[in-house]
PDB file of C-alpha atoms in Angstrom:
ATOM      1  CA  MET A   1     136.216  63.915  29.241  1.00  0.00           C
ATOM      2  CA  THR A   2     135.894  67.147  31.203  1.00  0.00           C
ATOM      3  CA  SER A   3     138.728  68.804  33.058  1.00  0.00           C
ATOM      4  CA  THR A   4     137.051  67.909  36.355  1.00  0.00           C
ATOM      5  CA  VAL A   5     136.845  64.206  35.399  1.00  0.00           C
ATOM      6  CA  VAL A   6     140.467  64.275  34.250  1.00  0.00           C
ATOM      7  CA  ALA A   7     141.504  65.767  37.560  1.00  0.00           C
ATOM      8  CA  GLU A   8     139.584  63.148  39.558  1.00  0.00           C
ATOM      9  CA  THR A   9     140.724  60.219  37.387  1.00  0.00           C
ATOM     10  CA  TYR A  10     144.416  61.071  37.427  1.00  0.00           C
ATOM     11  CA  ASP A  11     144.497  62.636  40.906  1.00  0.00           C
ATOM     12  CA  VAL A  12     145.850  66.016  39.823  1.00  0.00           C
ATOM     13  CA  THR A  13     144.728  69.533  40.594  1.00  0.00           C
ATOM     14  CA  MET A  14     142.644  71.602  38.223  1.00  0.00           C
ATOM     15  CA  LEU A  15     145.627  73.930  37.921  1.00  0.00           C
ATOM     16  CA  GLY A  16     147.679  70.972  36.753  1.00  0.00           C
ATOM     17  CA  VAL A  17     145.025  70.083  34.195  1.00  0.00           C
ATOM     18  CA  ARG A  18     144.929  73.670  33.002  1.00  0.00           C
ATOM     19  CA  ASP A  19     148.666  73.787  32.590  1.00  0.00           C
ATOM     20  CA  ASN A  20     148.638  70.657  30.435  1.00  0.00           C
ATOM     21  CA  VAL A  21     145.601  71.239  28.235  1.00  0.00           C
ATOM     22  CA  PRO A  22     146.188  73.337  25.077  1.00  0.00           C
ATOM     23  CA  ALA A  23     143.613  76.027  24.389  1.00  0.00           C
ATOM     24  CA  ASP A  24     141.510  75.775  21.234  1.00  0.00           C
ATOM     25  CA  ALA A  25     141.466  79.072  19.336  1.00  0.00           C
ATOM     26  CA  GLY A  26     138.133  78.076  17.743  1.00  0.00           C
ATOM     27  CA  ASN A  27     139.557  77.396  14.300  1.00  0.00           C
ATOM     28  CA  GLY A  28     141.183  74.073  15.046  1.00  0.00           C
ATOM     29  CA  GLU A  29     144.484  75.722  15.931  1.00  0.00           C
ATOM     30  CA  VAL A  30     146.035  75.796  19.360  1.00  0.00           C
ATOM     31  CA  ALA A  31     146.109  79.329  20.768  1.00  0.00           C
ATOM     32  CA  ALA A  32     148.981  80.602  22.853  1.00  0.00           C
ATOM     33  CA  ARG A  33     147.867  81.222  26.409  1.00  0.00           C
ATOM     34  CA  LYS A  34     148.407  84.739  27.712  1.00  0.00           C
ATOM     35  CA  GLU A  35     149.548  85.058  31.292  1.00  0.00           C
ATOM     36  CA  LEU A  36     150.851  87.843  33.508  1.00  0.00           C
ATOM     37  CA  THR A  37     153.970  87.409  35.548  1.00  0.00           C
ATOM     38  CA  ALA A  38     153.583  87.908  39.280  1.00  0.00           C
ATOM     39  CA  ALA A  39     155.313  91.277  38.943  1.00  0.00           C
ATOM     40  CA  ASP A  40     152.982  92.357  36.128  1.00  0.00           C
ATOM     41  CA  ALA A  41     149.941  91.219  38.105  1.00  0.00           C
ATOM     42  CA  GLU A  42     151.089  93.220  41.119  1.00  0.00           C
ATOM     43  CA  ALA A  43     151.638  96.261  38.907  1.00  0.00           C
ATOM     44  CA  ARG A  44     148.082  95.972  37.549  1.00  0.00           C
ATOM     45  CA  LEU A  45     146.724  95.553  41.079  1.00  0.00           C
ATOM     46  CA  GLU A  46     148.576  98.703  42.067  1.00  0.00           C
ATOM     47  CA  VAL A  47     146.763 100.524  39.246  1.00  0.00           C
ATOM     48  CA  LEU A  48     143.480  99.141  40.582  1.00  0.00           C
ATOM     49  CA  ARG A  49     144.296 100.309  44.116  1.00  0.00           C
ATOM     50  CA  ALA A  50     145.319 103.764  42.898  1.00  0.00           C
ATOM     51  CA  ASP A  51     142.119 104.080  40.868  1.00  0.00           C
ATOM     52  CA  ARG A  52     140.034 103.034  43.864  1.00  0.00           C
ATOM     53  CA  ALA A  53     141.834 105.557  46.095  1.00  0.00           C
ATOM     54  CA  GLN A  54     141.300 108.288  43.499  1.00  0.00           C
ATOM     55  CA  ARG A  55     137.590 107.488  43.285  1.00  0.00           C
ATOM     56  CA  ALA A  56     137.336 107.526  47.088  1.00  0.00           C
ATOM     57  CA  SER A  57     139.114 110.886  47.169  1.00  0.00           C
ATOM     58  CA  ARG A  58     136.737 112.326  44.573  1.00  0.00           C
ATOM     59  CA  ALA A  59     133.762 111.018  46.542  1.00  0.00           C
ATOM     60  CA  ALA A  60     135.115 112.577  49.746  1.00  0.00           C
ATOM     61  CA  GLU A  61     135.668 115.882  47.952  1.00  0.00           C
ATOM     62  CA  ALA A  62     132.118 115.763  46.585  1.00  0.00           C
ATOM     63  CA  ARG A  63     130.730 115.165  50.081  1.00  0.00           C
ATOM     64  CA  ALA A  64     132.811 118.025  51.499  1.00  0.00           C
ATOM     65  CA  GLU A  65     131.682 120.339  48.687  1.00  0.00           C
ATOM     66  CA  ALA A  66     128.041 119.424  49.310  1.00  0.00           C
ATOM     67  CA  VAL A  67     128.203 120.565  52.942  1.00  0.00           C
ATOM     68  CA  ARG A  68     130.567 123.521  52.471  1.00  0.00           C
ATOM     69  CA  PRO A  69     128.824 126.888  53.053  1.00  0.00           C
ATOM     70  CA  LYS A  70     128.298 128.817  49.815  1.00  0.00           C
ATOM     71  CA  PHE A  71     127.619 132.154  51.566  1.00  0.00           C
ATOM     72  CA  VAL A  72     128.869 133.465  54.912  1.00  0.00           C
ATOM     73  CA  LEU A  73     128.614 136.525  57.140  1.00  0.00           C
ATOM     74  CA  PRO A  74     131.640 138.694  56.292  1.00  0.00           C
ATOM     75  CA  THR A  75     132.470 139.515  59.916  1.00  0.00           C
ATOM     76  CA  ARG A  76     131.134 139.129  63.439  1.00  0.00           C
ATOM     77  CA  GLY A  77     129.900 142.373  64.934  1.00  0.00           C
ATOM     78  CA  ARG A  78     127.006 144.801  65.274  1.00  0.00           C
ATOM     79  CA  LEU A  79     125.112 146.396  62.394  1.00  0.00           C
ATOM     80  CA  SER A  80     125.932 150.046  62.984  1.00  0.00           C
ATOM     81  CA  SER A  81     124.710 151.657  59.770  1.00  0.00           C
ATOM     82  CA  CYS A  82     122.123 150.611  57.216  1.00  0.00           C
ATOM     83  CA  PHE A  83     121.800 150.886  53.433  1.00  0.00           C
ATOM     84  CA  CYS A  84     119.812 154.109  53.735  1.00  0.00           C
ATOM     85  CA  GLN A  85     119.809 157.880  53.844  1.00  0.00           C
ATOM     86  CA  ARG A  86     122.273 159.105  56.438  1.00  0.00           C
ATOM     87  CA  TRP A  87     123.085 162.708  57.299  1.00  0.00           C
ATOM     88  CA  GLY A  88     121.356 163.860  54.137  1.00  0.00           C
ATOM     89  CA  THR A  89     123.170 161.530  51.753  1.00  0.00           C
ATOM     90  CA  MET A  90     122.719 157.934  50.677  1.00  0.00           C
ATOM     91  CA  HIS A  91     124.884 155.378  52.435  1.00  0.00           C
ATOM     92  CA  TRP A  92     125.397 152.764  49.697  1.00  0.00           C
ATOM     93  CA  GLY A  93     126.370 149.865  51.918  1.00  0.00           C
ATOM     94  CA  ILE A  94     126.111 148.552  55.445  1.00  0.00           C
ATOM     95  CA  ASP A  95     128.545 149.003  58.307  1.00  0.00           C
ATOM     96  CA  ILE A  96     129.296 146.237  60.781  1.00  0.00           C
ATOM     97  CA  ALA A  97     131.075 147.546  63.875  1.00  0.00           C
ATOM     98  CA  ALA A  98     133.626 145.138  65.317  1.00  0.00           C
ATOM     99  CA  PRO A  99     136.860 145.254  67.338  1.00  0.00           C
ATOM    100  CA  MET A 100     140.099 146.069  65.562  1.00  0.00           C
ATOM    101  CA  PHE A 101     141.621 143.125  63.693  1.00  0.00           C
ATOM    102  CA  THR A 102     138.402 141.080  63.692  1.00  0.00           C
ATOM    103  CA  PRO A 103     138.654 138.693  60.692  1.00  0.00           C
ATOM    104  CA  ILE A 104     136.827 139.730  57.511  1.00  0.00           C
ATOM    105  CA  LEU A 105     135.753 136.849  55.290  1.00  0.00           C
ATOM    106  CA  ALA A 106     134.770 136.481  51.631  1.00  0.00           C
ATOM    107  CA  VAL A 107     130.957 136.300  51.488  1.00  0.00           C
ATOM    108  CA  ALA A 108     131.119 133.757  48.629  1.00  0.00           C
ATOM    109  CA  ASP A 109     133.570 132.077  46.243  1.00  0.00           C
ATOM    110  CA  ALA A 110     135.323 134.709  44.151  1.00  0.00           C
ATOM    111  CA  VAL A 111     138.445 136.084  42.530  1.00  0.00           C
ATOM    112  CA  VAL A 112     140.103 139.154  44.039  1.00  0.00           C
ATOM    113  CA  ILE A 113     140.040 141.950  41.465  1.00  0.00           C
ATOM    114  CA  THR A 114     141.249 144.839  43.655  1.00  0.00           C
ATOM    115  CA  ALA A 115     143.162 144.946  46.924  1.00  0.00           C
ATOM    116  CA  GLY A 116     144.863 148.025  48.342  1.00  0.00           C
ATOM    117  CA  PRO A 117     144.511 151.686  49.333  1.00  0.00           C
ATOM    118  CA  ALA A 118     141.404 153.476  48.038  1.00  0.00           C
ATOM    119  CA  SER A 119     140.666 157.069  49.047  1.00  0.00           C
ATOM    120  CA  GLY A 120     137.690 157.279  51.422  1.00  0.00           C
ATOM    121  CA  TYR A 121     137.647 153.516  51.914  1.00  0.00           C
ATOM    122  CA  GLY A 122     141.140 153.644  53.395  1.00  0.00           C
ATOM    123  CA  ASN A 123     141.859 150.086  52.358  1.00  0.00           C
ATOM    124  CA  LEU A 124     139.598 148.214  49.957  1.00  0.00           C
ATOM    125  CA  VAL A 125     139.093 144.675  48.699  1.00  0.00           C
ATOM    126  CA  GLU A 126     136.876 143.985  45.680  1.00  0.00           C
ATOM    127  CA  LEU A 127     135.716 140.450  44.877  1.00  0.00           C
ATOM    128  CA  GLN A 128     134.193 139.207  41.606  1.00  0.00           C
ATOM    129  CA  HIS A 129     131.794 136.310  42.217  1.00  0.00           C
ATOM    130  CA  GLU A 130     130.798 133.574  39.775  1.00  0.00           C
ATOM    131  CA  ASP A 131     127.380 135.062  38.959  1.00  0.00           C
ATOM    132  CA  GLY A 132     128.856 138.481  38.121  1.00  0.00           C
ATOM    133  CA  THR A 133     128.138 140.028  41.520  1.00  0.00           C
ATOM    134  CA  VAL A 134     130.876 142.193  42.998  1.00  0.00           C
ATOM    135  CA  SER A 135     131.301 142.640  46.751  1.00  0.00           C
ATOM    136  CA  ILE A 136     133.355 145.515  48.148  1.00  0.00           C
ATOM    137  CA  TYR A 137     134.904 145.669  51.627  1.00  0.00           C
ATOM    138  CA  GLY A 138     136.286 148.894  53.088  1.00  0.00           C
ATOM    139  CA  HIS A 139     138.172 150.537  55.995  1.00  0.00           C
ATOM    140  CA  MET A 140     140.241 147.443  56.856  1.00  0.00           C
ATOM    141  CA  GLU A 141     143.377 147.707  58.966  1.00  0.00           C
ATOM    142  CA  THR A 142     145.128 144.921  57.064  1.00  0.00           C
ATOM    143  CA  ILE A 143     144.536 143.193  53.723  1.00  0.00           C
ATOM    144  CA  GLU A 144     145.306 139.478  53.522  1.00  0.00           C
ATOM    145  CA  VAL A 145     144.852 138.903  49.753  1.00  0.00           C
ATOM    146  CA  THR A 146     146.161 140.272  46.484  1.00  0.00           C
ATOM    147  CA  ALA A 147     144.554 140.821  43.075  1.00  0.00           C
ATOM    148  CA  GLY A 148     144.228 137.514  41.248  1.00  0.00           C
ATOM    149  CA  ASP A 149     143.803 135.357  44.344  1.00  0.00           C
ATOM    150  CA  ILE A 150     141.014 132.780  44.307  1.00  0.00           C
ATOM    151  CA  VAL A 151     139.011 132.696  47.540  1.00  0.00           C
ATOM    152  CA  SER A 152     136.228 130.486  48.842  1.00  0.00           C
ATOM    153  CA  ALA A 153     133.282 131.532  50.981  1.00  0.00           C
ATOM    154  CA  GLY A 154     134.624 132.034  54.499  1.00  0.00           C
ATOM    155  CA  ASP A 155     138.262 132.599  53.531  1.00  0.00           C
ATOM    156  CA  LEU A 156     140.105 135.368  55.371  1.00  0.00           C
ATOM    157  CA  ILE A 157     140.557 138.426  53.137  1.00  0.00           C
ATOM    158  CA  ALA A 158     141.248 141.252  55.614  1.00  0.00           C
ATOM    159  CA  LYS A 159     140.972 142.439  59.221  1.00  0.00           C
ATOM    160  CA  VAL A 160     138.730 145.141  60.624  1.00  0.00           C
ATOM    161  CA  GLY A 161     140.162 148.635  60.920  1.00  0.00           C
ATOM    162  CA  SER A 162     139.197 152.295  60.817  1.00  0.00           C
ATOM    163  CA  ARG A 163     141.110 153.603  57.831  1.00  0.00           C
ATOM    164  CA  GLY A 164     139.820 156.250  55.445  1.00  0.00           C
ATOM    165  CA  PHE A 165     136.667 158.215  56.211  1.00  0.00           C
ATOM    166  CA  SER A 166     135.740 156.312  59.350  1.00  0.00           C
ATOM    167  CA  THR A 167     134.675 157.151  62.897  1.00  0.00           C
ATOM    168  CA  GLY A 168     135.595 153.802  64.431  1.00  0.00           C
ATOM    169  CA  PRO A 169     136.580 150.228  63.599  1.00  0.00           C
ATOM    170  CA  HIS A 170     134.057 148.591  61.311  1.00  0.00           C
ATOM    171  CA  LEU A 171     133.561 146.819  57.993  1.00  0.00           C
ATOM    172  CA  HIS A 172     131.827 148.723  55.206  1.00  0.00           C
ATOM    173  CA  LEU A 173     130.236 146.275  52.747  1.00  0.00           C
ATOM    174  CA  GLU A 174     128.736 147.037  49.328  1.00  0.00           C
ATOM    175  CA  ILE A 175     127.073 144.650  46.861  1.00  0.00           C
ATOM    176  CA  TYR A 176     126.842 145.185  43.082  1.00  0.00           C
ATOM    177  CA  PRO A 177     124.737 142.349  41.547  1.00  0.00           C
ATOM    178  CA  ASP A 178     125.479 143.484  37.979  1.00  0.00           C
ATOM    179  CA  GLY A 179     129.174 144.191  38.374  1.00  0.00           C
ATOM    180  CA  PRO A 180     131.111 147.222  39.619  1.00  0.00           C
ATOM    181  CA  THR A 181     129.447 149.665  37.216  1.00  0.00           C
ATOM    182  CA  GLY A 182     125.907 148.500  38.040  1.00  0.00           C
ATOM    183  CA  ASN A 183     123.491 149.489  40.767  1.00  0.00           C
ATOM    184  CA  ARG A 184     124.202 148.751  44.403  1.00  0.00           C
ATOM    185  CA  VAL A 185     121.710 146.822  46.515  1.00  0.00           C
ATOM    186  CA  ASP A 186     121.173 146.470  50.245  1.00  0.00           C
ATOM    187  CA  PRO A 187     123.831 143.989  51.441  1.00  0.00           C
ATOM    188  CA  GLN A 188     121.713 143.059  54.459  1.00  0.00           C
ATOM    189  CA  LYS A 189     118.837 141.951  52.221  1.00  0.00           C
ATOM    190  CA  TRP A 190     121.212 140.330  49.721  1.00  0.00           C
ATOM    191  CA  LEU A 191     122.717 138.232  52.503  1.00  0.00           C
ATOM    192  CA  ALA A 192     119.281 137.469  54.009  1.00  0.00           C
ATOM    193  CA  ASP A 193     118.094 136.165  50.623  1.00  0.00           C
ATOM    194  CA  ARG A 194     120.968 133.660  50.871  1.00  0.00           C
ATOM    195  CA  GLY A 195     120.193 132.580  54.410  1.00  0.00           C
ATOM    196  CA  ILE A 196     122.685 134.846  56.195  1.00  0.00           C
ATOM    197  CA  ALA A 197     121.452 137.147  58.972  1.00  0.00           C
ATOM    198  CA  VAL A 198     123.448 140.263  59.816  1.00  0.00           C
TER     199      VAL A 198
END
């Protein structure tokens, strides 16, 4: 006789049948039934809810990471000097003229390897990027990071100034694709290759 027939014949619920029918362990012996208390069940459900929330958080982070800009323009302003010969010498970066205290941003994710005074640069910030490229920012009025800081593309690192060998407020930007001892390349082209127009 099945449990359903038993329930119908004796007018009891299936739960009542379950509670009164011993379980067969498969070897002719009656197996002890394992049950959770209500408190234990709630605790396990809390684990389930926490896991679901964690997975949702990871999914949200993945979506945010997918749309986050990987490269940005370091500051808003006017290109005032190119990567070119200037006054008989090579100018190894670009200058972007901007008002004093205009925010200067990290061009890409990086770690800050230098931040502070630096001779002709006045103030200097040097960032090491994940692919080995180093970007250098000069002449800032204020520096907003310290060596060892981790920054993301678009994070504030400094503010425009006119310190060092400078004729007016601007950002001087240099790019070293092979690290600080390698050759410098045109930052305007480097940014353009990554979809950023100066």
